[in-house]
Coordinates of C-alpha atoms in Angstrom, one line a residue:
M923 CA -13.5 -43.6 3.9
N924 CA -13.6 -41.6 6.9
R925 CA -11.6 -38.4 6.9
T926 CA -10.1 -36.8 10.2
T927 CA -11.5 -33.6 10.1
P928 CA -8.7 -30.7 11.8
R929 CA -9.9 -29.3 15.0
R930 CA -10.3 -25.5 14.2
V931 CA -11.6 -22.4 16.4
R932 CA -15.0 -21.4 14.4
V933 CA -16.9 -18.2 15.3
R934 CA -20.1 -17.2 13.5
A935 CA -19.3 -14.8 10.9
P936 CA -21.1 -11.3 11.4
E937 CA -23.0 -9.9 8.6
L938 CA -21.6 -7.9 5.8
V939 CA -22.7 -4.3 6.3
G940 CA -21.5 -1.2 4.6
K941 CA -23.2 2.2 3.7
G942 CA -21.6 2.6 0.2
G943 CA -23.1 -0.5 -1.0
W944 CA -21.5 -3.1 -3.4
L945 CA -19.1 -2.9 -6.6
N946 CA -18.6 -5.3 -9.2
T947 CA -21.8 -7.0 -8.4
G948 CA -24.0 -5.7 -11.3
D949 CA -25.8 -3.6 -8.8
R950 CA -26.9 -6.9 -6.5
R951 CA -26.4 -6.6 -2.9
Y952 CA -25.4 -9.6 -1.0
T953 CA -25.7 -11.4 2.4
L954 CA -23.4 -14.1 4.1
S955 CA -26.2 -16.5 3.5
D956 CA -26.5 -15.9 -0.3
L957 CA -22.6 -17.1 -0.2
R958 CA -23.8 -20.3 2.0
G959 CA -21.8 -23.0 0.6
R960 CA -18.6 -20.9 -0.7
I961 CA -15.7 -20.7 0.9
V962 CA -15.4 -16.7 1.5
I963 CA -12.2 -14.5 2.4
L964 CA -12.8 -11.1 3.2
D965 CA -10.2 -8.6 2.4
F966 CA -10.1 -5.7 4.6
W967 CA -8.4 -3.0 2.6
T968 CA -8.1 0.6 1.9
F969 CA -6.8 1.9 -1.4
C970 CA -3.9 4.1 0.1
C971 CA -2.1 1.2 1.8
I972 CA 0.6 -0.4 -0.3
N973 CA 0.5 -3.4 1.6
C974 CA -3.3 -3.7 0.7
L975 CA -2.0 -3.4 -3.0
H976 CA 0.3 -6.4 -2.4
V977 CA -2.4 -8.4 -1.2
L978 CA -4.4 -7.6 -4.0
D979 CA -2.0 -8.9 -6.3
E980 CA -0.9 -12.0 -4.2
L981 CA -4.6 -12.9 -4.3
R982 CA -5.1 -13.2 -7.9
E983 CA -3.5 -16.7 -8.3
L984 CA -5.6 -18.2 -5.6
E985 CA -8.5 -16.8 -7.1
A986 CA -8.0 -18.0 -10.4
K987 CA -7.0 -21.7 -8.7
H988 CA -10.3 -22.2 -6.7
A989 CA -12.6 -20.1 -8.9
D990 CA -15.4 -22.3 -8.6
T991 CA -15.4 -22.6 -4.5
V992 CA -13.9 -19.4 -3.3
V993 CA -15.6 -15.7 -3.4
V994 CA -13.1 -13.0 -2.1
I995 CA -14.9 -10.0 -1.3
G996 CA -13.1 -6.9 -0.5
V997 CA -14.3 -4.6 2.6
H998 CA -13.1 -1.3 1.5
S999 CA -12.4 0.4 5.0
P1000 CA -11.0 3.7 4.8
K1001 CA -8.2 5.4 6.6
F1002 CA -8.2 9.1 4.9
V1003 CA -11.3 11.3 4.7
H1004 CA -10.9 11.0 0.7
E1005 CA -11.2 7.0 1.0
A1006 CA -14.5 7.6 2.4
E1007 CA -15.9 9.1 -0.7
H1008 CA -18.0 6.7 -3.0
Q1009 CA -16.5 7.5 -6.3
A1010 CA -13.1 7.3 -5.1
V1011 CA -13.5 3.6 -4.0
V1012 CA -15.3 3.1 -7.5
D1013 CA -12.2 4.6 -9.3
A1014 CA -9.8 2.6 -7.1
V1015 CA -11.3 -0.6 -7.8
E1016 CA -11.0 0.0 -11.5
R1017 CA -7.4 1.6 -11.0
Y1018 CA -6.0 -1.6 -9.2
G1019 CA -7.7 -4.1 -11.4
V1020 CA -9.8 -5.6 -8.5
E1021 CA -11.7 -8.5 -10.0
H1022 CA -13.8 -9.5 -7.3
P1023 CA -16.9 -8.0 -5.4
V1024 CA -16.1 -5.0 -3.3
L1025 CA -18.1 -3.7 -0.2
D1026 CA -17.8 0.1 0.2
D1027 CA -17.7 0.6 4.1
P1028 CA -17.2 4.1 4.7
E1029 CA -18.2 3.9 8.6
L1030 CA -16.2 1.1 9.2
A1031 CA -19.1 -0.8 10.5
T1032 CA -18.0 -4.4 9.1
W1033 CA -14.3 -3.6 10.4
K1034 CA -15.6 -3.1 13.8
Q1035 CA -17.9 -6.3 13.6
Y1036 CA -14.6 -8.2 12.6
A1037 CA -12.6 -6.7 15.3
V1038 CA -10.0 -5.7 12.7
R1039 CA -7.2 -3.6 13.8
A1040 CA -4.8 -3.4 10.5
W1041 CA -4.6 -2.7 7.0
P1042 CA -4.6 -5.4 5.3
T1043 CA -6.5 -8.1 7.2
L1044 CA -7.7 -11.3 5.7
V1045 CA -10.7 -13.3 7.1
V1046 CA -11.4 -16.9 6.0
I1047 CA -15.3 -17.9 6.5
D1048 CA -16.1 -21.6 5.9
P1049 CA -19.0 -22.7 3.8
E1050 CA -21.0 -23.2 6.7
G1051 CA -20.9 -19.3 7.9
Y1052 CA -18.2 -19.5 10.3
V1053 CA -14.9 -17.6 10.6
V1054 CA -11.9 -20.2 11.0
A1055 CA -8.7 -18.0 10.6
Q1056 CA -7.5 -14.3 10.0
H1057 CA -4.4 -13.4 8.9
A1058 CA -3.0 -9.7 9.3
G1059 CA -0.3 -8.0 6.7
E1060 CA 1.1 -9.7 3.7
G1061 CA 2.7 -13.0 2.6
H1062 CA -0.3 -15.3 3.9
V1063 CA -2.0 -16.2 0.5
H1064 CA 0.3 -19.8 0.7
A1065 CA -1.3 -20.7 3.8
I1066 CA -4.8 -19.6 2.9
D1067 CA -4.2 -21.8 0.0
R1068 CA -3.6 -24.5 2.0
L1069 CA -6.6 -23.9 4.2
V1070 CA -8.8 -23.6 1.5
T1071 CA -7.7 -27.1 -0.1
E1072 CA -8.6 -28.5 3.4
L1073 CA -12.0 -26.7 3.8
E1074 CA -13.0 -27.8 0.2
A1075 CA -12.2 -31.4 0.9
E1076 CA -13.8 -31.4 4.5
H1077 CA -17.1 -29.5 3.3
A1078 CA -17.3 -31.6 0.0
E1079 CA -17.5 -35.1 2.2
K1080 CA -20.1 -33.1 4.5
G1081 CA -22.3 -32.0 1.6
T1082 CA -21.8 -28.3 2.4
L1083 CA -19.8 -27.2 -0.4
R1084 CA -21.3 -25.5 -3.3
R1085 CA -19.3 -25.1 -6.5
G1086 CA -19.9 -22.7 -9.3
D1087 CA -19.4 -19.3 -10.9
G1088 CA -18.9 -16.2 -8.5
P1089 CA -20.7 -13.5 -8.1
Y1090 CA -18.4 -11.1 -9.9
V1091 CA -19.7 -8.8 -12.6
A1092 CA -17.0 -6.6 -14.5
P1093 CA -17.7 -3.3 -15.2
E1094 CA -17.9 -1.6 -18.6
P1095 CA -14.6 -0.2 -19.9
E1096 CA -14.2 3.7 -20.5
P1097 CA -12.6 4.9 -24.0
T1098 CA -10.1 7.3 -22.6
A1099 CA -6.6 7.9 -24.1
L1100 CA -5.4 7.6 -20.8
R1101 CA -6.8 5.7 -17.5
F1102 CA -5.5 6.4 -14.1
P1103 CA -2.2 8.0 -15.2
G1104 CA 0.4 8.0 -12.7
K1105 CA 3.5 10.0 -13.4
A1106 CA 4.8 12.3 -16.5
L1107 CA 8.2 13.5 -17.9
V1108 CA 8.8 16.2 -20.4
L1109 CA 10.9 14.7 -23.3
P1110 CA 14.0 16.5 -25.2
S1111 CA 11.8 16.6 -28.0
G1112 CA 9.0 18.6 -26.0
T1113 CA 6.5 15.7 -26.0
F1114 CA 5.2 14.1 -23.0
L1115 CA 6.1 10.5 -21.6
V1116 CA 3.0 9.2 -19.5
S1117 CA 2.8 6.2 -17.1
D1118 CA -0.8 4.6 -18.2
T1119 CA -0.9 2.7 -15.1
T1120 CA -4.2 0.9 -15.1
R1121 CA -3.5 0.2 -18.9
H1122 CA 0.1 -1.2 -17.9
Q1123 CA 1.5 1.3 -20.7
L1124 CA 3.5 4.3 -21.5
V1125 CA 2.2 6.7 -23.8
E1126 CA 3.9 9.5 -25.5
L1127 CA 1.6 12.7 -26.3
A1128 CA 2.3 15.5 -28.4
A1129 CA 3.1 19.0 -27.0
D1130 CA -0.4 19.5 -26.8
G1131 CA -0.7 17.1 -23.8
E1132 CA -3.6 15.3 -25.6
S1133 CA -2.7 13.8 -29.0
V1134 CA -1.2 10.2 -28.8
V1135 CA 1.9 9.9 -30.7
R1136 CA 2.8 6.2 -29.7
R1137 CA 2.0 3.6 -27.1
I1138 CA 4.8 1.5 -25.5
G1139 CA 4.0 -2.0 -24.3
S1140 CA 1.0 -4.4 -25.0
G1141 CA -1.6 -3.2 -22.7
T1142 CA -1.5 -6.5 -21.0
R1143 CA -0.1 -7.2 -17.4
G1144 CA 3.3 -8.8 -17.7
F1145 CA 6.7 -8.7 -17.4
T1146 CA 8.4 -8.9 -20.7
D1147 CA 11.3 -7.1 -22.4
G1148 CA 11.4 -6.3 -25.9
P1149 CA 9.8 -4.1 -28.7
A1150 CA 7.2 -1.4 -28.1
D1151 CA 4.5 -3.6 -29.4
S1152 CA 5.2 -6.8 -27.1
A1153 CA 7.1 -5.5 -23.8
A1154 CA 4.6 -5.9 -21.0
F1155 CA 4.6 -3.6 -17.6
S1156 CA 2.6 -4.0 -14.5
E1157 CA 1.2 -0.8 -13.2
P1158 CA 4.3 1.3 -14.4
Q1159 CA 4.5 4.8 -12.2
G1160 CA 7.4 6.6 -11.9
L1161 CA 9.8 8.1 -15.0
A1162 CA 13.1 9.7 -15.2
L1163 CA 15.8 10.6 -17.9
L1164 CA 19.2 9.1 -17.7
A1165 CA 22.5 10.5 -19.1
D1166 CA 22.4 8.6 -22.4
G1167 CA 18.9 9.7 -23.3
S1168 CA 16.9 6.9 -22.4
V1169 CA 14.3 6.7 -19.8
V1170 CA 14.2 4.9 -16.5
V1171 CA 10.7 3.5 -15.3
A1172 CA 9.4 2.3 -11.9
D1173 CA 7.4 -0.6 -13.1
T1174 CA 5.6 -0.9 -9.7
V1175 CA 3.9 -4.2 -9.7
N1176 CA 6.6 -6.0 -11.4
H1177 CA 8.9 -4.6 -8.5
A1178 CA 11.6 -3.7 -11.3
L1179 CA 13.3 -1.1 -13.0
R1180 CA 13.1 -0.8 -16.9
R1181 CA 14.7 1.1 -19.6
L1182 CA 13.1 2.6 -22.5
D1183 CA 15.2 3.5 -25.4
L1184 CA 13.4 6.5 -26.9
T1185 CA 14.6 5.8 -30.4
T1186 CA 13.8 2.3 -30.9
G1187 CA 10.9 1.9 -28.1
E1188 CA 13.1 -1.2 -27.3
V1189 CA 12.1 -2.2 -23.2
T1190 CA 14.7 -3.8 -21.2
T1191 CA 15.5 -4.4 -17.4
L1192 CA 17.6 -2.5 -15.4
A1193 CA 17.1 -3.8 -11.7
G1194 CA 14.8 -6.4 -9.8
T1195 CA 13.7 -10.0 -10.5
G1196 CA 10.1 -9.6 -10.4
R1197 CA 10.0 -10.9 -7.0
Q1198 CA 9.1 -9.0 -4.2
W1199 CA 11.6 -8.0 -1.3
W1200 CA 11.0 -9.5 2.0
Q1201 CA 12.7 -9.2 5.1
G1202 CA 16.2 -11.2 5.2
S1203 CA 16.3 -10.6 1.5
P1204 CA 19.7 -9.1 0.1
T1205 CA 19.7 -5.0 0.5
S1206 CA 22.3 -4.7 -2.1
G1207 CA 23.8 -6.2 -4.9
P1208 CA 23.7 -7.0 -8.7
A1209 CA 20.6 -4.7 -9.9
R1210 CA 19.4 -7.7 -12.0
E1211 CA 19.6 -10.2 -9.3
T1212 CA 18.2 -8.4 -6.3
D1213 CA 14.7 -8.3 -5.3
L1214 CA 12.7 -4.9 -5.0
S1215 CA 9.3 -3.9 -3.5
S1216 CA 6.9 -1.4 -5.3
P1217 CA 9.2 1.2 -6.8
W1218 CA 6.5 3.9 -6.9
D1219 CA 9.0 6.8 -8.5
V1220 CA 12.4 7.6 -9.6
A1221 CA 15.0 10.8 -9.7
L1222 CA 18.6 11.2 -10.9
F1223 CA 20.4 12.5 -7.7
G1224 CA 24.2 12.9 -7.0
G1225 CA 24.8 10.5 -10.2
R1226 CA 22.5 7.7 -9.0
V1227 CA 19.0 6.8 -9.9
W1228 CA 17.1 7.3 -6.4
I1229 CA 14.1 5.0 -6.1
A1230 CA 11.0 5.6 -3.9
M1231 CA 10.6 2.2 -2.6
A1232 CA 7.1 2.5 -1.2
G1233 CA 6.7 -1.3 -0.6
V1234 CA 9.0 -1.2 2.0
H1235 CA 9.0 2.5 3.3
Q1236 CA 12.7 3.0 2.2
L1237 CA 14.7 5.0 -0.6
W1238 CA 17.1 2.8 -2.4
A1239 CA 19.5 3.9 -5.2
Y1240 CA 20.7 2.4 -8.6
D1241 CA 24.1 2.8 -9.9
P1242 CA 24.0 3.1 -13.6
G1243 CA 27.9 2.4 -13.8
E1244 CA 28.2 -0.2 -11.6
A1245 CA 24.5 -1.8 -12.4
T1246 CA 24.0 -2.2 -8.7
V1247 CA 21.1 -1.4 -6.3
S1248 CA 21.4 -0.6 -2.4
V1249 CA 19.5 0.8 0.2
A1250 CA 20.2 4.4 0.6
A1251 CA 17.8 5.7 3.5
G1252 CA 15.2 3.9 5.8
T1253 CA 14.8 1.0 8.0
T1254 CA 11.8 -0.7 6.8
N1255 CA 9.9 0.7 9.8
E1256 CA 6.6 2.9 8.8
G1257 CA 6.5 6.4 10.4
L1258 CA 8.0 9.9 10.5
V1259 CA 11.5 9.7 11.9
D1260 CA 14.7 12.5 10.6
G1261 CA 18.2 11.9 10.9
P1262 CA 20.9 10.2 9.5
G1263 CA 19.5 8.2 6.2
A1264 CA 20.3 4.6 8.2
Q1265 CA 18.1 5.6 10.9
A1266 CA 15.2 7.4 9.3
W1267 CA 11.8 6.1 9.3
F1268 CA 9.5 6.7 5.8
A1269 CA 5.8 5.9 5.0
Q1270 CA 5.1 4.9 1.6
P1271 CA 7.4 7.4 -0.3
S1272 CA 5.7 7.9 -3.5
G1273 CA 7.0 11.0 -5.3
L1274 CA 10.6 12.4 -5.9
A1275 CA 12.2 15.6 -7.1
A1276 CA 15.9 16.5 -7.3
T1277 CA 17.8 19.8 -7.2
D1278 CA 21.6 20.0 -7.1
D1279 CA 21.5 20.0 -3.2
R1280 CA 18.3 18.6 -2.2
L1281 CA 16.1 15.2 -3.1
W1282 CA 12.5 16.3 -2.5
L1283 CA 10.0 13.6 -1.8
A1284 CA 6.2 13.1 -0.9
D1285 CA 5.9 10.8 2.0
S1286 CA 2.4 9.8 1.4
E1287 CA 1.6 8.0 4.4
T1288 CA 2.4 10.4 6.9
S1289 CA 1.2 13.3 4.6
A1290 CA 4.4 14.7 4.4
L1291 CA 6.9 16.6 2.4
R1292 CA 10.6 15.6 3.2
W1293 CA 14.0 16.0 1.6
V1294 CA 17.4 14.4 2.0
D1295 CA 20.9 16.1 2.0
P1296 CA 23.6 15.2 -0.2
D1297 CA 25.2 13.7 2.9
G1298 CA 22.2 11.3 3.2
S1299 CA 20.5 13.0 6.2
V1300 CA 16.8 13.4 6.4
H1301 CA 14.6 16.2 7.2
T1302 CA 10.8 17.0 7.1
A1303 CA 9.4 20.4 6.1
I1304 CA 5.4 19.5 6.5
G1305 CA 4.0 16.5 8.3
T1306 CA 3.8 15.0 11.8
G1307 CA 3.0 11.3 11.3
L1308 CA 0.9 8.8 10.5
F1309 CA -2.5 9.9 11.9
D1310 CA -2.8 13.6 11.0
F1311 CA -4.1 15.1 7.8
G1312 CA -5.8 17.8 6.0
H1313 CA -5.8 20.8 4.1
R1314 CA -4.3 23.8 6.3
D1315 CA -2.1 26.7 4.5
G1316 CA 0.4 28.7 6.6
P1317 CA 3.6 28.1 8.6
A1318 CA 4.9 24.5 7.5
D1319 CA 5.1 23.4 11.0
Q1320 CA 1.2 23.8 11.2
A1321 CA 0.5 23.0 7.7
L1322 CA -1.2 19.9 6.5
L1323 CA -1.4 17.8 3.6
Q1324 CA -3.4 14.3 2.7
H1325 CA -1.4 11.7 1.1
P1326 CA 0.4 13.6 -1.5
L1327 CA 2.0 11.4 -4.4
G1328 CA 3.9 13.9 -6.2
V1329 CA 6.4 16.7 -5.9
T1330 CA 7.9 19.1 -8.5
A1331 CA 10.9 21.6 -7.7
L1332 CA 10.1 24.9 -9.1
P1333 CA 12.9 27.5 -10.5
D1334 CA 12.6 30.1 -7.9
G1335 CA 13.5 27.2 -5.2
S1336 CA 10.0 26.4 -3.8
V1337 CA 8.4 23.1 -4.2
A1338 CA 4.9 22.2 -5.7
V1339 CA 3.3 19.3 -4.0
S1340 CA 0.7 17.1 -5.8
D1341 CA -1.7 16.8 -2.6
T1342 CA -3.6 14.1 -4.2
Y1343 CA -6.3 13.3 -1.7
N1344 CA -7.0 17.1 -1.3
H1345 CA -7.4 17.4 -5.1
A1346 CA -5.0 20.1 -5.0
L1347 CA -1.4 21.7 -5.7
R1348 CA 0.3 22.9 -3.0
R1349 CA 3.5 24.8 -2.6
Y1350 CA 6.0 24.9 0.0
D1351 CA 8.6 27.8 0.0
P1352 CA 11.9 27.0 2.1
A1353 CA 12.8 30.7 2.2
T1354 CA 10.0 31.8 4.1
G1355 CA 8.8 28.5 5.6
E1356 CA 5.1 29.2 4.3
V1357 CA 2.5 26.5 2.5
T1358 CA 0.1 27.9 0.1
T1359 CA -2.4 26.4 -2.4
L1360 CA -1.8 27.1 -5.9
A1361 CA -4.7 25.3 -7.5
T1362 CA -7.7 23.1 -6.3
D1363 CA -10.5 21.2 -8.2
L1364 CA -8.1 18.9 -9.3
R1365 CA -9.2 15.1 -9.3
E1366 CA -6.5 13.1 -7.5
P1367 CA -3.5 14.6 -8.7
S1368 CA -0.2 12.3 -8.8
D1369 CA 2.4 14.3 -10.5
A1370 CA 3.2 17.6 -12.2
V1371 CA 5.9 18.8 -14.7
L1372 CA 7.3 22.2 -15.4
V1373 CA 6.8 23.5 -19.2
G1374 CA 8.1 27.3 -19.3
D1375 CA 5.8 29.4 -16.9
D1376 CA 3.0 26.4 -16.9
L1377 CA 2.8 23.4 -14.6
V1378 CA 1.4 20.5 -16.4
V1379 CA -0.5 18.2 -13.8
V1380 CA -1.4 14.5 -14.0
E1381 CA -4.9 14.4 -13.0
S1382 CA -5.3 10.6 -12.2
A1383 CA -8.7 10.2 -11.7
R1384 CA -10.0 12.5 -14.5
H1385 CA -7.7 10.6 -17.1
R1386 CA -5.8 13.6 -18.4
L1387 CA -2.9 16.2 -18.4
T1388 CA -4.1 19.7 -17.2
R1389 CA -2.0 22.8 -17.9
L1390 CA -2.1 25.5 -15.3
R1391 CA -0.5 29.1 -15.4
L1392 CA 1.8 29.3 -12.3
P1393 CA -0.5 31.8 -10.2
E1394 CA 1.0 35.0 -9.0
E1395 CA -1.2 34.7 -5.7
A1396 CA -2.2 31.6 -3.7
V1397 CA -5.9 30.2 -3.6
R1398 CA -7.6 30.9 -0.4
V1399 CA -8.9 27.6 1.0
E1400 CA -10.7 26.9 4.5
A1401 CA -8.4 25.1 6.8
V1402 CA -9.5 21.6 8.0
A1403 CA -7.6 19.1 9.9
H1404 CA -8.5 15.4 10.3
R1405 CA -7.1 12.3 12.1
T1406 CA -7.4 8.6 11.1
R1407 CA -11.1 7.4 11.5
R1408 CA -10.3 4.4 13.8
A1409 CA -11.6 4.6 17.3
A1410 CA -9.1 4.1 19.9
T1411 CA -8.7 0.9 22.0
E1412 CA -9.3 1.8 25.5
V1413 CA -6.7 0.0 27.8
A1414 CA -5.9 0.3 31.4
A1415 CA -2.9 2.6 32.6
G1416 CA 0.0 0.7 34.0
K1417 CA 0.6 -2.9 32.9
L1418 CA -0.8 -4.0 29.4
R1419 CA -0.2 -7.5 28.2
L1420 CA 0.6 -7.6 24.5
D1421 CA 0.2 -10.7 22.8
V1422 CA 0.9 -11.0 19.1
V1423 CA -1.1 -14.5 18.2
F1424 CA 0.8 -16.3 15.2
Q1425 CA -0.1 -20.1 14.7
A1426 CA 1.9 -21.4 11.8
P1427 CA -0.1 -22.9 9.0
S1428 CA -1.1 -26.3 8.5
G1429 CA 1.8 -28.4 7.8
Q1430 CA 4.4 -25.7 8.6
K1431 CA 6.1 -25.1 11.7
L1432 CA 8.3 -22.2 13.0
D1433 CA 11.8 -22.1 11.6
T1434 CA 14.3 -22.1 14.3
R1435 CA 17.2 -23.4 12.1
Y1436 CA 19.2 -20.1 12.4
G1437 CA 17.9 -18.9 15.9
P1438 CA 14.8 -17.3 16.7
S1439 CA 12.1 -17.3 13.9
T1440 CA 9.8 -14.4 15.5
R1441 CA 10.7 -10.7 16.3
L1442 CA 8.8 -8.3 17.9
L1443 CA 9.3 -4.4 17.8
V1444 CA 7.2 -1.7 19.9
S1445 CA 7.3 1.9 19.9
S1446 CA 4.9 4.9 20.7
T1447 CA 3.7 8.2 19.9
P1448 CA 4.4 10.0 21.8
P1449 CA 7.0 8.3 23.1
E1450 CA 6.6 9.2 26.7
L1451 CA 3.4 7.0 26.4
L1452 CA 5.7 3.9 27.1
L1453 CA 7.5 3.6 30.5
S1454 CA 8.8 0.2 29.6
G1455 CA 8.3 -2.4 27.0
D1456 CA 9.7 -0.7 24.0
G1457 CA 12.4 -2.1 21.8
A1458 CA 12.7 -5.3 20.1
D1459 CA 13.0 -8.9 21.3
S1460 CA 12.3 -12.1 19.7
A1461 CA 9.2 -13.2 21.7
L1462 CA 5.7 -12.3 20.4
S1463 CA 4.3 -11.5 23.9
R1464 CA 5.6 -8.8 26.4
V1465 CA 4.3 -6.6 29.3
L1466 CA 4.0 -2.9 28.6
E1467 CA 4.1 -0.3 31.0
L1468 CA 1.9 2.7 30.1
N1469 CA 2.3 6.3 31.5
P1470 CA -1.0 7.2 33.3
A1471 CA 0.0 10.9 32.9
V1472 CA -0.4 10.4 28.9
T1473 CA -4.1 9.9 28.3
E1474 CA -3.9 8.7 24.9
G1475 CA -1.6 7.7 22.0
V1476 CA -0.6 5.3 19.4
L1477 CA 1.3 2.2 20.2
H1478 CA 3.6 0.9 16.9
V1479 CA 3.7 -2.6 16.9
S1480 CA 5.9 -4.4 14.2
A1481 CA 5.8 -8.5 14.3
M1482 CA 7.5 -10.9 12.1
A1483 CA 7.3 -14.9 12.2
A1484 CA 9.0 -17.1 9.6
S1485 CA 7.5 -20.6 9.0
C1486 CA 8.8 -23.7 7.1
D1487 CA 7.4 -27.0 5.8
D1488 CA 7.5 -29.5 8.2
D1489 CA 8.5 -32.5 6.6
A1490 CA 11.6 -34.2 7.8
A1491 CA 12.2 -36.1 4.4
N1492 CA 12.1 -32.7 2.4
E1493 CA 15.7 -31.5 2.3
Y1494 CA 14.9 -28.3 0.9
P1495 CA 11.2 -27.1 2.6
A1496 CA 9.3 -24.2 1.4
C1497 CA 9.8 -21.2 4.1
H1498 CA 7.6 -18.2 4.4
V1499 CA 7.8 -15.0 6.2
H1500 CA 4.8 -13.5 8.0
Q1501 CA 5.0 -9.8 8.7
Q1502 CA 2.7 -6.7 9.9
D1503 CA 2.9 -3.4 11.5
W1504 CA -0.1 -2.1 13.4
G1505 CA -0.7 1.4 14.3
V1506 CA -3.3 0.9 17.4
P1507 CA -4.6 4.3 18.7
V1508 CA -5.2 3.9 22.3
R1509 CA -6.8 5.5 25.5
L1510 CA -6.2 5.3 28.8
T1511 CA -9.5 4.9 31.0
G1512 CA -10.1 3.5 34.4
D1513 CA -12.0 0.4 33.3
G1514 CA -9.7 -0.3 29.9
V1515 CA -8.6 -3.6 29.1
D1516 CA -5.3 -5.0 30.4
R1517 CA -4.7 -7.4 27.2
L1518 CA -4.2 -6.2 23.7
A1519 CA -4.2 -9.3 21.3
L1520 CA -3.0 -8.6 17.6
V1521 CA -3.6 -11.4 15.5
L1522 CA -0.5 -12.0 12.7
A1523 CA -1.9 -15.4 11.7
G1524 CA -4.7 -18.0 13.3
M1525 CA -7.1 -17.2 15.8
D1526 CA -6.9 -15.8 19.4
E1527 CA -8.3 -18.5 21.5

């Protein structure tokens, strides 16, 4: 039998290089030649990125289905300075349950060799060592699954496919009471409820913050309601006390809100379907019938439960009386834009704290502290955007944070910020506009709660709660400032052709049943960088005009394409949305390129 081999663009795959070395391999280092005969999927990720975490979850089923032919390798490529620390990568691999080899590439060497421009990016390498596909963003695993199936058949026939066990070696588990806890809540009894994120449980600790009173959840990843010993969560995070005395839980990877009855330990589902929200899904409706996307924290504000919807860069709200959910602020565009809630941009909101007149939020990817007024308008106290971060105290308009995950309202009207990647607790005083440091040497603090005159901090990477007395004076810290580590792309001033490459997966076609199936949104920082070409349109290519008076900046590109099964006999074809946001640093030079290609799916030919 002669099989027709599909025509594919093939490029020899560059070698895998990373100064940090390999994780999850039993200390063995691998080269691509060691993996010849296997289908290799490179997952370029960084652990701050919610879209990268979504892809980790998407890959689990594919890895199980093709366990004897596919080797997934995570190439950790840091955005923040903290993410270049090897121990931080080791922690993240355990924290998020990564069960495949990971190459730690702190200097972005392999990222540059593969010309990657976005987190996350998936690259498929065939058994002969050639790159055959590249996909940016999330939602591509269905297409990669189809491609893998084709490659298995093709290379089995050629005799170039090698089956067998993969190189993954599981690390030894650590016997700690908590494992990468996320958020904490002081209960009316004086005990603490902690989301034990990596173990998929909630843990009640005694007032000493150490002794375990009880555990809620089976400890196995899942989405099951029921009694405390059989209910199942998936990487739970935020916690808030409801008016009826129960607790609402942000069950992050289940894309759901759960309810814990503190008396009985019974767990039920308040909101979410277990499916991830995608563009085009309903943005309001009955809570149990509406998809959510990685809810990271919750807080009661104005009679509703506000949700830090990290997965889509929005704030949503759950109405307990009506049992409905709806978008409260944000457009799904990633960035830092203030104004009316419907026009504001967020970047992975991850921490909430409510007072009578403000909802404070830690907007992690912009390293920002922001707030929402009762009328829904959004403001920024600290932070400038996606690419500037550091540890700098002083006036708020000059202060810097690094990927904060938690925020705590203090009795004097000031706010404590769990400045996660700076390993610090910071303080912002709205009365003076000053930012100070309360404590340092906290390992990835992700939340803090007030107990009397003390702050009890969730030290996530030390797997514990740490009690601190609120200091009378600030800690003196030498100021540092950073920018995102990626090198700028040198482009020519004047006209620049932007091409977003999208090739529908094998067996699919663009979905044009209800109008255009693609969308491209372009903006820039600073706005003056673009003389023309910004805004939204359906075409995936356009000509931008860059201002020669602006020597450098960032192009923000958001692309979406919808594809469906190409089978006329199928009355209900399966359809998929492919989406990615890029922030491309550019520098205008005399000999820069006049075309910028961003691969959404396929290969740039």
